PDB file of C-alpha atoms in Angstrom:
ATOM      1  CA  MET U 869      24.434 -13.500  -2.727  1.00 55.00           C
ATOM      2  CA  LEU U 870      21.801 -14.559  -0.482  1.00 60.00           C
ATOM      3  CA  ASP U 871      22.411 -13.894   3.296  1.00 64.00           C
ATOM      4  CA  THR U 872      20.709 -15.919   5.875  1.00 61.00           C
ATOM      5  CA  SER U 873      19.132 -14.551   9.110  1.00 64.00           C
ATOM      6  CA  PRO U 874      17.601 -15.917  12.396  1.00 67.00           C
ATOM      7  CA  ASP U 875      15.002 -13.284  11.558  1.00 81.00           C
ATOM      8  CA  PRO U 876      12.919 -14.930   8.925  1.00 93.00           C
ATOM      9  CA  CYS U 877      11.034 -13.297   6.109  1.00 96.00           C
ATOM     10  CA  PRO U 878       7.785 -11.842   8.001  1.00 96.00           C
ATOM     11  CA  LEU U 879       5.557 -13.380   5.110  1.00 97.00           C
ATOM     12  CA  CYS U 880       6.848 -17.024   4.474  1.00 95.00           C
ATOM     13  CA  GLY U 881       9.195 -17.388   6.976  1.00 94.00           C
ATOM     14  CA  SER U 882      12.321 -18.107   4.631  1.00 95.00           C
ATOM     15  CA  SER U 883      15.720 -16.917   6.537  1.00 94.00           C
ATOM     16  CA  SER U 884      17.226 -16.312   3.007  1.00 94.00           C
ATOM     17  CA  PHE U 885      17.537 -12.659   2.000  1.00 95.00           C
ATOM     18  CA  LEU U 886      19.254 -10.156  -0.177  1.00 95.00           C
ATOM     19  CA  THR U 887      20.218  -6.924   1.457  1.00 95.00           C
ATOM     20  CA  LEU U 888      19.289  -4.366  -1.286  1.00 95.00           C
ATOM     21  CA  SER U 889      20.010  -1.109   0.344  1.00 94.00           C
ATOM     22  CA  HIS U 890      20.039   0.674   3.631  1.00 95.00           C
ATOM     23  CA  ILE U 891      18.172   4.213   4.325  1.00 94.00           C
ATOM     24  CA  HIS U 892      18.724   6.707   7.576  1.00 95.00           C
ATOM     25  CA  LEU U 893      15.996   7.669   9.762  1.00 96.00           C
ATOM     26  CA  SER U 894      17.485  11.496   9.754  1.00 96.00           C
ATOM     27  CA  ASP U 895      16.883  11.556   5.917  1.00 95.00           C
ATOM     28  CA  VAL U 896      12.809  10.235   6.855  1.00 95.00           C
ATOM     29  CA  TRP U 897      12.563  12.906   9.345  1.00 95.00           C
ATOM     30  CA  ARG U 898      14.089  15.511   7.151  1.00 94.00           C
ATOM     31  CA  ALA U 899      11.956  14.383   4.109  1.00 92.00           C
ATOM     32  CA  TYR U 900       8.809  14.673   6.394  1.00 92.00           C
ATOM     33  CA  ALA U 901       9.180  18.143   7.261  1.00 91.00           C
ATOM     34  CA  GLU U 902      10.371  19.194   3.831  1.00 91.00           C
ATOM     35  CA  GLN U 903       7.656  17.189   1.709  1.00 88.00           C
ATOM     36  CA  TRP U 904       4.828  17.608   4.119  1.00 87.00           C
ATOM     37  CA  ALA U 905       5.490  20.014   6.492  1.00 88.00           C
ATOM     38  CA  THR U 906       5.078  17.464   9.382  1.00 90.00           C
ATOM     39  CA  SER U 907       7.420  17.724  12.150  1.00 88.00           C
ATOM     40  CA  PHE U 908       7.495  14.836  15.052  1.00 93.00           C
ATOM     41  CA  SER U 909       8.300  15.690  18.400  1.00 94.00           C
ATOM     42  CA  ASP U 910      11.792  14.754  20.350  1.00 95.00           C
ATOM     43  CA  ASP U 911      10.338  11.973  22.085  1.00 96.00           C
ATOM     44  CA  VAL U 912       8.930  10.011  18.879  1.00 95.00           C
ATOM     45  CA  ILE U 913      12.006  10.546  16.935  1.00 96.00           C
ATOM     46  CA  ALA U 914      13.998   9.361  19.736  1.00 96.00           C
ATOM     47  CA  HIS U 915      11.872   6.510  20.403  1.00 96.00           C
ATOM     48  CA  TYR U 916      12.654   5.396  16.704  1.00 96.00           C
ATOM     49  CA  GLY U 917      16.496   6.863  16.462  1.00 95.00           C
ATOM     50  CA  ASP U 918      17.817   8.455  13.125  1.00 94.00           C
ATOM     51  CA  GLY U 919      20.486   5.459  12.642  1.00 94.00           C
ATOM     52  CA  PRO U 920      20.313   2.890   9.370  1.00 95.00           C
ATOM     53  CA  VAL U 921      17.667   0.298   8.384  1.00 96.00           C
ATOM     54  CA  ALA U 922      18.120  -2.041   6.110  1.00 96.00           C
ATOM     55  CA  LEU U 923      16.083  -3.395   3.122  1.00 95.00           C
ATOM     56  CA  ARG U 924      15.576  -6.706   2.205  1.00 96.00           C
ATOM     57  CA  ARG U 925      14.266  -9.080  -0.308  1.00 96.00           C
ATOM     58  CA  CYS U 926      13.411 -12.642   0.779  1.00 96.00           C
ATOM     59  CA  GLY U 927      15.149 -14.991  -1.377  1.00 95.00           C
ATOM     60  CA  ARG U 928      11.779 -17.189  -1.474  1.00 95.00           C
ATOM     61  CA  CYS U 929       8.651 -14.879  -1.844  1.00 96.00           C
ATOM     62  CA  GLU U 930      10.252 -11.632  -2.751  1.00 96.00           C
ATOM     63  CA  LEU U 931       8.698  -9.842  -0.170  1.00 97.00           C
ATOM     64  CA  GLU U 932      11.131  -6.525   0.383  1.00 96.00           C
ATOM     65  CA  TRP U 933      11.368  -5.663   4.356  1.00 97.00           C
ATOM     66  CA  PHE U 934      12.766  -3.242   6.571  1.00 96.00           C
ATOM     67  CA  ALA U 935      14.663  -4.373   9.165  1.00 95.00           C
ATOM     68  CA  PRO U 936      14.816  -3.860  12.104  1.00 94.00           C
ATOM     69  CA  ALA U 937      11.125  -3.723  12.020  1.00 93.00           C
ATOM     70  CA  LEU U 938      10.191  -0.333  13.511  1.00 95.00           C
ATOM     71  CA  GLU U 939       6.390  -0.085  13.702  1.00 94.00           C
ATOM     72  CA  GLY U 940       4.681   3.196  13.934  1.00 92.00           C
ATOM     73  CA  ASP U 941       2.868   3.514  17.061  1.00 89.00           C
ATOM     74  CA  ALA U 942      -0.280   6.009  18.221  1.00 82.00           C
ATOM     75  CA  ASP U 943       2.212   8.727  18.811  1.00 88.00           C
ATOM     76  CA  PHE U 944       3.692   8.585  15.790  1.00 91.00           C
ATOM     77  CA  TYR U 945       0.413   8.584  13.673  1.00 85.00           C
ATOM     78  CA  THR U 946      -1.050  11.280  15.988  1.00 83.00           C
ATOM     79  CA  GLN U 947       1.563  13.409  15.389  1.00 89.00           C
ATOM     80  CA  LEU U 948       1.900  12.497  11.336  1.00 88.00           C
ATOM     81  CA  PHE U 949      -1.646  13.354  10.654  1.00 81.00           C
ATOM     82  CA  THR U 950      -1.158  17.114  12.366  1.00 79.00           C
ATOM     83  CA  GLY U 951       0.949  18.034   9.076  1.00 75.00           C
ATOM     84  CA  GLY U 952       0.179  17.248   5.239  1.00 71.00           C
ATOM     85  CA  VAL U 953      -0.510  13.831   5.226  1.00 73.00           C
ATOM     86  CA  LYS U 954      -4.297  13.247   5.230  1.00 75.00           C
ATOM     87  CA  TYR U 955      -6.596  10.447   5.004  1.00 72.00           C
ATOM     88  CA  GLU U 956      -8.132   9.605   1.434  1.00 76.00           C
ATOM     89  CA  THR U 957     -11.565  10.418   1.145  1.00 82.00           C
ATOM     90  CA  TRP U 958     -11.523   7.962  -1.793  1.00 88.00           C
ATOM     91  CA  ARG U 959      -9.265   5.641  -3.419  1.00 93.00           C
ATOM     92  CA  TRP U 960      -8.818   3.466  -6.727  1.00 95.00           C
ATOM     93  CA  GLU U 961      -9.595  -0.018  -4.913  1.00 97.00           C
ATOM     94  CA  PHE U 962     -12.438   1.334  -3.290  1.00 97.00           C
ATOM     95  CA  ASP U 963     -14.245   0.819  -6.559  1.00 95.00           C
ATOM     96  CA  ARG U 964     -13.123  -2.603  -6.942  1.00 95.00           C
ATOM     97  CA  ALA U 965     -13.964  -3.794  -3.267  1.00 97.00           C
ATOM     98  CA  ALA U 966     -17.471  -2.422  -3.260  1.00 97.00           C
ATOM     99  CA  GLN U 967     -18.283  -4.300  -6.276  1.00 96.00           C
ATOM    100  CA  ARG U 968     -17.807  -7.548  -4.474  1.00 96.00           C
ATOM    101  CA  ILE U 969     -20.041  -6.163  -1.352  1.00 96.00           C
ATOM    102  CA  GLU U 970     -23.273  -8.242  -1.797  1.00 96.00           C
ATOM    103  CA  ASN U 971     -26.442  -6.980  -0.182  1.00 97.00           C
ATOM    104  CA  GLY U 972     -26.873  -8.018   3.528  1.00 97.00           C
ATOM    105  CA  ALA U 973     -22.964  -8.801   3.792  1.00 98.00           C
ATOM    106  CA  ARG U 974     -21.260  -8.832   7.336  1.00 98.00           C
ATOM    107  CA  VAL U 975     -18.034  -6.423   6.560  1.00 98.00           C
ATOM    108  CA  VAL U 976     -15.206  -5.973   8.808  1.00 98.00           C
ATOM    109  CA  GLU U 977     -12.801  -3.335   7.905  1.00 98.00           C
ATOM    110  CA  VAL U 978      -9.226  -3.488   9.671  1.00 97.00           C
ATOM    111  CA  GLY U 979      -7.498   0.093   9.796  1.00 94.00           C
ATOM    112  CA  SER U 980     -10.513   2.165   8.354  1.00 94.00           C
ATOM    113  CA  GLY U 981      -9.060   5.244   8.990  1.00 90.00           C
ATOM    114  CA  GLU U 982     -12.291   7.521   9.104  1.00 91.00           C
ATOM    115  CA  GLY U 983     -14.414   4.931   7.473  1.00 94.00           C
ATOM    116  CA  ALA U 984     -14.661   6.564   3.538  1.00 94.00           C
ATOM    117  CA  PHE U 985     -14.958   2.701   2.440  1.00 96.00           C
ATOM    118  CA  LEU U 986     -17.110   1.739   5.141  1.00 96.00           C
ATOM    119  CA  ARG U 987     -20.030   4.716   4.687  1.00 95.00           C
ATOM    120  CA  SER U 988     -19.832   3.867   0.837  1.00 95.00           C
ATOM    121  CA  VAL U 989     -21.337   0.370   1.616  1.00 96.00           C
ATOM    122  CA  LEU U 990     -23.055   0.972   5.148  1.00 94.00           C
ATOM    123  CA  THR U 991     -26.953   1.079   3.668  1.00 94.00           C
ATOM    124  CA  ARG U 992     -26.433  -2.677   1.718  1.00 95.00           C
ATOM    125  CA  CYS U 993     -24.895  -4.134   4.556  1.00 97.00           C
ATOM    126  CA  SER U 994     -26.309  -6.102   7.282  1.00 97.00           C
ATOM    127  CA  SER U 995     -23.654  -5.276   9.645  1.00 96.00           C
ATOM    128  CA  VAL U 996     -20.247  -3.193   9.238  1.00 97.00           C
ATOM    129  CA  GLU U 997     -17.437  -3.281  12.006  1.00 97.00           C
ATOM    130  CA  ALA U 998     -14.478  -1.039  12.052  1.00 97.00           C
ATOM    131  CA  LEU U 999     -11.117  -2.160  13.511  1.00 96.00           C
ATOM    132  CA  GLU U1000      -9.136   1.442  13.864  1.00 92.00           C
ATOM    133  CA  LYS U1001      -6.331   2.219  16.337  1.00 84.00           C
ATOM    134  CA  ASN U1002      -6.069   6.063  15.745  1.00 83.00           C
ATOM    135  CA  PRO U1003      -8.153   7.261  18.518  1.00 84.00           C
ATOM    136  CA  ARG U1004      -9.001  10.357  16.543  1.00 84.00           C
ATOM    137  CA  ALA U1005     -10.090   8.216  13.356  1.00 87.00           C
ATOM    138  CA  ALA U1006     -12.058   5.617  15.557  1.00 91.00           C
ATOM    139  CA  ASP U1007     -14.029   9.053  16.859  1.00 92.00           C
ATOM    140  CA  VAL U1008     -15.098   9.767  13.512  1.00 92.00           C
ATOM    141  CA  LEU U1009     -16.267   6.637  12.649  1.00 94.00           C
ATOM    142  CA  ARG U1010     -18.261   6.386  15.889  1.00 94.00           C
ATOM    143  CA  ALA U1011     -19.866   9.299  15.341  1.00 93.00           C
ATOM    144  CA  ALA U1012     -21.037   8.147  11.464  1.00 91.00           C
ATOM    145  CA  GLY U1013     -22.955   5.300  13.337  1.00 92.00           C
ATOM    146  CA  ILE U1014     -20.245   2.640  12.721  1.00 95.00           C
ATOM    147  CA  LYS U1015     -19.321  -0.163  15.466  1.00 95.00           C
ATOM    148  CA  VAL U1016     -15.678   0.570  16.006  1.00 95.00           C
ATOM    149  CA  SER U1017     -13.178  -1.461  18.220  1.00 93.00           C
ATOM    150  CA  GLU U1018      -9.486  -0.014  18.892  1.00 90.00           C
ATOM    151  CA  ASP U1019      -8.042  -3.855  19.646  1.00 89.00           C
ATOM    152  CA  ASP U1020      -5.494  -5.605  17.551  1.00 90.00           C
ATOM    153  CA  ILE U1021      -7.022  -7.806  14.884  1.00 93.00           C
ATOM    154  CA  ARG U1022      -4.792 -10.497  16.531  1.00 93.00           C
ATOM    155  CA  ALA U1023      -6.819 -10.593  19.685  1.00 92.00           C
ATOM    156  CA  ASP U1024      -9.778  -9.880  18.372  1.00 92.00           C
ATOM    157  CA  ALA U1025      -9.880 -13.027  15.889  1.00 94.00           C
ATOM    158  CA  LEU U1026      -9.091 -14.906  19.175  1.00 91.00           C
ATOM    159  CA  ALA U1027     -11.974 -13.841  20.689  1.00 93.00           C
ATOM    160  CA  ARG U1028     -14.527 -13.201  17.668  1.00 94.00           C
ATOM    161  CA  PRO U1029     -13.612 -15.653  15.147  1.00 95.00           C
ATOM    162  CA  ALA U1030     -15.815 -16.285  11.387  1.00 96.00           C
ATOM    163  CA  ARG U1031     -18.211 -13.612  11.839  1.00 96.00           C
ATOM    164  CA  ALA U1032     -17.624 -12.007   8.411  1.00 98.00           C
ATOM    165  CA  ASP U1033     -18.602 -12.166   4.946  1.00 98.00           C
ATOM    166  CA  VAL U1034     -16.241  -9.955   3.789  1.00 98.00           C
ATOM    167  CA  VAL U1035     -13.151  -8.828   5.555  1.00 98.00           C
ATOM    168  CA  CYS U1036     -11.026  -5.742   4.281  1.00 98.00           C
ATOM    169  CA  ALA U1037      -7.399  -4.743   4.835  1.00 98.00           C
ATOM    170  CA  PHE U1038      -6.820  -1.516   2.289  1.00 97.00           C
ATOM    171  CA  GLN U1039      -3.295  -0.027   2.879  1.00 96.00           C
ATOM    172  CA  VAL U1040      -2.532  -1.900   6.077  1.00 96.00           C
ATOM    173  CA  LEU U1041      -0.183  -4.687   5.538  1.00 96.00           C
ATOM    174  CA  GLU U1042       2.897  -2.523   4.506  1.00 96.00           C
ATOM    175  CA  HIS U1043       2.459  -0.858   7.987  1.00 95.00           C
ATOM    176  CA  VAL U1044       2.752  -4.146  10.160  1.00 95.00           C
ATOM    177  CA  ALA U1045       5.890  -5.924  11.460  1.00 95.00           C
ATOM    178  CA  ASP U1046       3.832  -9.546  12.113  1.00 95.00           C
ATOM    179  CA  VAL U1047       2.724 -10.094   8.420  1.00 97.00           C
ATOM    180  CA  ARG U1048       1.889 -13.374   9.014  1.00 96.00           C
ATOM    181  CA  GLY U1049       0.129 -13.262  11.910  1.00 96.00           C
ATOM    182  CA  PHE U1050      -1.652 -10.351  10.509  1.00 97.00           C
ATOM    183  CA  LEU U1051      -3.195 -12.313   7.826  1.00 97.00           C
ATOM    184  CA  THR U1052      -3.805 -15.346   9.504  1.00 97.00           C
ATOM    185  CA  ALA U1053      -6.114 -13.289  11.765  1.00 97.00           C
ATOM    186  CA  LEU U1054      -7.603 -11.812   8.846  1.00 97.00           C
ATOM    187  CA  ALA U1055      -8.377 -15.473   7.667  1.00 97.00           C
ATOM    188  CA  ALA U1056      -9.716 -16.556  10.723  1.00 97.00           C
ATOM    189  CA  VAL U1057     -12.644 -13.594  11.170  1.00 97.00           C
ATOM    190  CA  VAL U1058     -13.757 -14.653   7.267  1.00 97.00           C
ATOM    191  CA  VAL U1059     -16.887 -17.297   7.542  1.00 97.00           C
ATOM    192  CA  PRO U1060     -15.845 -20.316   4.845  1.00 97.00           C
ATOM    193  CA  GLY U1061     -16.888 -18.962   1.410  1.00 97.00           C
ATOM    194  CA  GLY U1062     -16.305 -15.500   2.755  1.00 97.00           C
ATOM    195  CA  GLU U1063     -13.431 -13.135   1.318  1.00 98.00           C
ATOM    196  CA  ILE U1064     -10.562 -11.323   1.843  1.00 98.00           C
ATOM    197  CA  LEU U1065     -10.009  -7.887   0.306  1.00 98.00           C
ATOM    198  CA  LEU U1066      -6.440  -6.268   0.420  1.00 98.00           C
ATOM    199  CA  SER U1067      -4.826  -3.713  -1.181  1.00 98.00           C
ATOM    200  CA  VAL U1068      -0.950  -2.283  -0.684  1.00 97.00           C
ATOM    201  CA  PRO U1069       1.081   0.168  -2.539  1.00 95.00           C
ATOM    202  CA  ASN U1070       2.581  -1.784  -5.748  1.00 95.00           C
ATOM    203  CA  ARG U1071       6.587  -1.016  -4.879  1.00 94.00           C
ATOM    204  CA  GLU U1072       7.030  -1.365  -8.849  1.00 90.00           C
ATOM    205  CA  ARG U1073       4.973   2.033  -9.390  1.00 88.00           C
ATOM    206  CA  PHE U1074       5.806   5.219 -10.848  1.00 77.00           C
ATOM    207  CA  ARG U1075       7.933   7.334  -8.258  1.00 73.00           C
ATOM    208  CA  GLN U1076      10.524   9.719  -8.162  1.00 66.00           C
ATOM    209  CA  GLY U1077      12.867  10.173  -5.037  1.00 67.00           C
ATOM    210  CA  LEU U1078      12.463   9.155  -1.372  1.00 70.00           C
ATOM    211  CA  GLU U1079       8.744   8.878  -0.208  1.00 87.00           C
ATOM    212  CA  PRO U1080       9.048   9.189   3.718  1.00 92.00           C
ATOM    213  CA  ASN U1081       5.583   7.464   3.479  1.00 90.00           C
ATOM    214  CA  ASP U1082       7.385   4.327   2.333  1.00 93.00           C
ATOM    215  CA  CYS U1083       9.964   3.905   4.659  1.00 95.00           C
ATOM    216  CA  PRO U1084       9.946   3.046   8.715  1.00 96.00           C
ATOM    217  CA  PRO U1085       7.942   3.745  10.996  1.00 96.00           C
ATOM    218  CA  HIS U1086       5.072   4.270   8.424  1.00 94.00           C
ATOM    219  CA  HIS U1087       5.661   1.554   5.989  1.00 96.00           C
ATOM    220  CA  LEU U1088       7.783  -1.795   6.818  1.00 97.00           C
ATOM    221  CA  SER U1089       7.463  -3.792   3.772  1.00 97.00           C
ATOM    222  CA  ARG U1090       7.270  -3.462   0.124  1.00 96.00           C
ATOM    223  CA  TRP U1091       4.853  -5.513  -2.221  1.00 96.00           C
ATOM    224  CA  GLY U1092       5.171  -6.281  -6.094  1.00 90.00           C
ATOM    225  CA  PRO U1093       2.435  -8.209  -8.113  1.00 77.00           C
ATOM    226  CA  ARG U1094       4.056 -11.868  -7.268  1.00 84.00           C
ATOM    227  CA  GLN U1095       3.626 -11.698  -3.273  1.00 95.00           C
ATOM    228  CA  PHE U1096       0.041 -12.336  -3.366  1.00 96.00           C
ATOM    229  CA  THR U1097       0.421 -16.208  -4.482  1.00 96.00           C
ATOM    230  CA  ALA U1098       2.531 -16.592  -1.329  1.00 96.00           C
ATOM    231  CA  VAL U1099      -0.170 -14.925   0.699  1.00 97.00           C
ATOM    232  CA  ALA U1100      -2.402 -17.515  -0.478  1.00 97.00           C
ATOM    233  CA  GLU U1101      -0.304 -20.313   0.218  1.00 96.00           C
ATOM    234  CA  VAL U1102       0.629 -19.082   3.575  1.00 95.00           C
ATOM    235  CA  LEU U1103      -3.346 -18.758   4.434  1.00 96.00           C
ATOM    236  CA  GLY U1104      -4.272 -21.882   2.566  1.00 96.00           C
ATOM    237  CA  MET U1105      -7.342 -20.077   0.331  1.00 98.00           C
ATOM    238  CA  GLU U1106      -7.723 -19.234  -3.309  1.00 98.00           C
ATOM    239  CA  LEU U1107      -6.652 -16.441  -4.399  1.00 98.00           C
ATOM    240  CA  VAL U1108      -9.182 -15.200  -6.770  1.00 97.00           C
ATOM    241  CA  LEU U1109      -8.084 -12.173  -8.209  1.00 95.00           C
ATOM    242  CA  VAL U1110      -4.976  -9.386  -8.346  1.00 96.00           C
ATOM    243  CA  GLU U1111      -5.777  -5.823 -10.264  1.00 95.00           C
ATOM    244  CA  TYR U1112      -3.122  -3.105 -10.640  1.00 94.00           C
ATOM    245  CA  GLN U1113      -3.754   0.649 -10.493  1.00 94.00           C
ATOM    246  CA  PRO U1114      -3.001   2.006 -13.774  1.00 93.00           C
ATOM    247  CA  PRO U1115      -0.757   4.970 -13.722  1.00 89.00           C
ATOM    248  CA  SER U1116      -1.911   8.316 -13.791  1.00 84.00           C
ATOM    249  CA  LEU U1117      -1.684  10.387 -17.025  1.00 83.00           C
ATOM    250  CA  SER U1118       1.145  12.556 -15.692  1.00 82.00           C
ATOM    251  CA  GLN U1119       2.716   9.639 -14.636  1.00 80.00           C
ATOM    252  CA  ALA U1120       2.135   7.871 -18.075  1.00 77.00           C
ATOM    253  CA  ARG U1121       3.446  10.860 -20.050  1.00 79.00           C
ATOM    254  CA  ALA U1122       6.294  11.132 -17.963  1.00 80.00           C
ATOM    255  CA  SER U1123       7.279   7.513 -18.499  1.00 77.00           C
ATOM    256  CA  ARG U1124       7.472   8.568 -22.305  1.00 77.00           C
ATOM    257  CA  GLN U1125       8.834  11.579 -21.812  1.00 76.00           C
ATOM    258  CA  ARG U1126      12.292   9.715 -19.913  1.00 77.00           C
ATOM    259  CA  SER U1127      12.445   7.188 -22.613  1.00 77.00           C
ATOM    260  CA  VAL U1128      12.795   9.453 -25.582  1.00 70.00           C
ATOM    261  CA  ARG U1129      15.191  11.966 -23.681  1.00 77.00           C
ATOM    262  CA  THR U1130      17.404   8.761 -22.979  1.00 80.00           C
ATOM    263  CA  ALA U1131      17.218   8.067 -26.531  1.00 79.00           C
ATOM    264  CA  LEU U1132      17.814  11.573 -27.808  1.00 72.00           C
ATOM    265  CA  ARG U1133      20.329  13.240 -25.457  1.00 79.00           C
ATOM    266  CA  PRO U1134      23.539  11.544 -26.690  1.00 79.00           C
ATOM    267  CA  VAL U1135      22.565  12.739 -30.133  1.00 76.00           C
ATOM    268  CA  THR U1136      21.188  16.171 -29.654  1.00 83.00           C
ATOM    269  CA  GLY U1137      21.678  17.431 -26.263  1.00 78.00           C
ATOM    270  CA  SER U1138      20.133  17.789 -23.138  1.00 79.00           C
ATOM    271  CA  ARG U1139      17.658  20.755 -23.987  1.00 80.00           C
ATOM    272  CA  VAL U1140      16.467  19.676 -27.313  1.00 72.00           C
ATOM    273  CA  ALA U1141      15.934  16.118 -25.642  1.00 69.00           C
ATOM    274  CA  ARG U1142      13.787  17.289 -23.084  1.00 77.00           C
ATOM    275  CA  PHE U1143      11.610  19.280 -25.621  1.00 71.00           C
ATOM    276  CA  ALA U1144      11.125  16.332 -27.956  1.00 70.00           C
ATOM    277  CA  GLY U1145      10.157  14.570 -24.821  1.00 68.00           C
ATOM    278  CA  ARG U1146       7.698  16.871 -23.387  1.00 77.00           C
ATOM    279  CA  ALA U1147       6.177  17.081 -27.245  1.00 73.00           C
ATOM    280  CA  THR U1148       6.154  13.118 -27.970  1.00 74.00           C
ATOM    281  CA  ALA U1149       4.323  12.218 -24.704  1.00 69.00           C
ATOM    282  CA  ARG U1150       1.599  14.748 -25.267  1.00 80.00           C
ATOM    283  CA  VAL U1151       0.779  13.474 -28.910  1.00 76.00           C
ATOM    284  CA  ARG U1152       1.468   9.840 -27.965  1.00 80.00           C
ATOM    285  CA  MET U1153      -0.232   9.646 -24.745  1.00 78.00           C
ATOM    286  CA  SER U1154      -3.570  11.577 -25.106  1.00 85.00           C
ATOM    287  CA  GLU U1155      -6.208  11.925 -22.661  1.00 87.00           C
ATOM    288  CA  ARG U1156      -8.344   9.342 -24.825  1.00 88.00           C
ATOM    289  CA  ARG U1157      -5.257   6.973 -25.196  1.00 87.00           C
ATOM    290  CA  HIS U1158      -4.678   7.175 -21.630  1.00 81.00           C
ATOM    291  CA  ALA U1159      -8.150   6.497 -20.783  1.00 84.00           C
ATOM    292  CA  ARG U1160      -8.626   3.739 -23.386  1.00 90.00           C
ATOM    293  CA  LEU U1161      -5.351   1.636 -22.215  1.00 84.00           C
ATOM    294  CA  ALA U1162      -6.132   2.276 -18.294  1.00 86.00           C
ATOM    295  CA  ALA U1163      -9.743   0.579 -19.099  1.00 85.00           C
ATOM    296  CA  GLU U1164      -7.936  -2.385 -20.743  1.00 84.00           C
ATOM    297  CA  GLY U1165      -5.226  -2.847 -18.157  1.00 84.00           C
ATOM    298  CA  ARG U1166      -2.927  -2.382 -21.173  1.00 86.00           C
ATOM    299  CA  PHE U1167      -0.535  -0.513 -18.720  1.00 85.00           C
ATOM    300  CA  ALA U1168       0.022  -3.398 -16.465  1.00 86.00           C
ATOM    301  CA  SER U1169       1.148  -5.444 -19.245  1.00 83.00           C
ATOM    302  CA  ARG U1170       3.853  -3.244 -19.883  1.00 83.00           C
ATOM    303  CA  GLY U1171       4.969  -3.375 -16.648  1.00 84.00           C
ATOM    304  CA  GLU U1172       3.351   0.184 -15.671  1.00 87.00           C
ATOM    305  CA  TYR U1173       1.705   0.694 -12.698  1.00 91.00           C
ATOM    306  CA  GLY U1174      -0.001   3.224 -10.926  1.00 90.00           C
ATOM    307  CA  HIS U1175      -0.071   3.358  -6.934  1.00 92.00           C
ATOM    308  CA  THR U1176      -1.900   0.320  -5.887  1.00 95.00           C
ATOM    309  CA  THR U1177      -2.385  -3.533  -6.134  1.00 96.00           C
ATOM    310  CA  PHE U1178      -5.831  -4.926  -5.310  1.00 97.00           C
ATOM    311  CA  ALA U1179      -6.138  -8.510  -4.592  1.00 98.00           C
ATOM    312  CA  VAL U1180      -8.887 -10.950  -3.761  1.00 98.00           C
ATOM    313  CA  LEU U1181      -8.660 -13.821  -1.694  1.00 98.00           C
ATOM    314  CA  ARG U1182     -11.480 -16.765  -0.858  1.00 98.00           C
ATOM    315  CA  ARG U1183     -11.677 -18.968   2.158  1.00 95.00           C
ATOM    316  CA  ALA U1184     -12.593 -22.415   0.913  1.00 89.00           C
TER     317      ALA U1184
END
């Protein structure tokens, strides 16, 4: 049954939602320590608390978001990267995005981290610019010769609109509370005919157990394959494409192991079912077959996804 709230969906603005579950931030802090050896100061933990946070799903666009929206600040991110959490040097979507960058393009990336993507296209762009709030990452970008602003994109878009052929935000949307305002600011920076390149973690991806990085204060929303249609409607832009990262070989095998174990366990017992699952998965999902299915996009058609969804929108 759908509830209503004066706090609307951060994407489409609908006031109807379904409460899916609650998480406790005490479990999130504990998972960071156990899985990543990352500890936060008493001040940071006190700022966010250790109580319950609701996970909601919008009744219109089906975006999932956490309420209250406890957005990570500079202190949280400075301490987050002192443990086992590191900036990624390359991501699956970077290759997709780089193919869309034409020679001489003006590129702005929001949430650049240490600039792995911008450095990969730097030599063929007429200009590149990063918006990055983490002071340590901003220093790395400047050392690489990349122009950096630590301003919020919403203020930046008001001051300097329509200046980029391509605006990128990779793995950023899920971090912001004001999703609609953030997207509107991205659209304001793009010139007519330009593109916005977005990526988010796919909530329908293969995963097991609580992932602390997928909870507040790090992630405030969860995205499925259909939300980018709503993004295009909100911005009045054309949705050019949506692509899905395929599951890794180990994830694809684990999925098949699970299905075999589930089918055999009532008949053979757990031990035989586990052995049969492992053996069947290796035979049915060889490295060569996995590579072929991934190249053909066959995993997505089966509802099997890796970590990331990549989307391209074009301004008319």
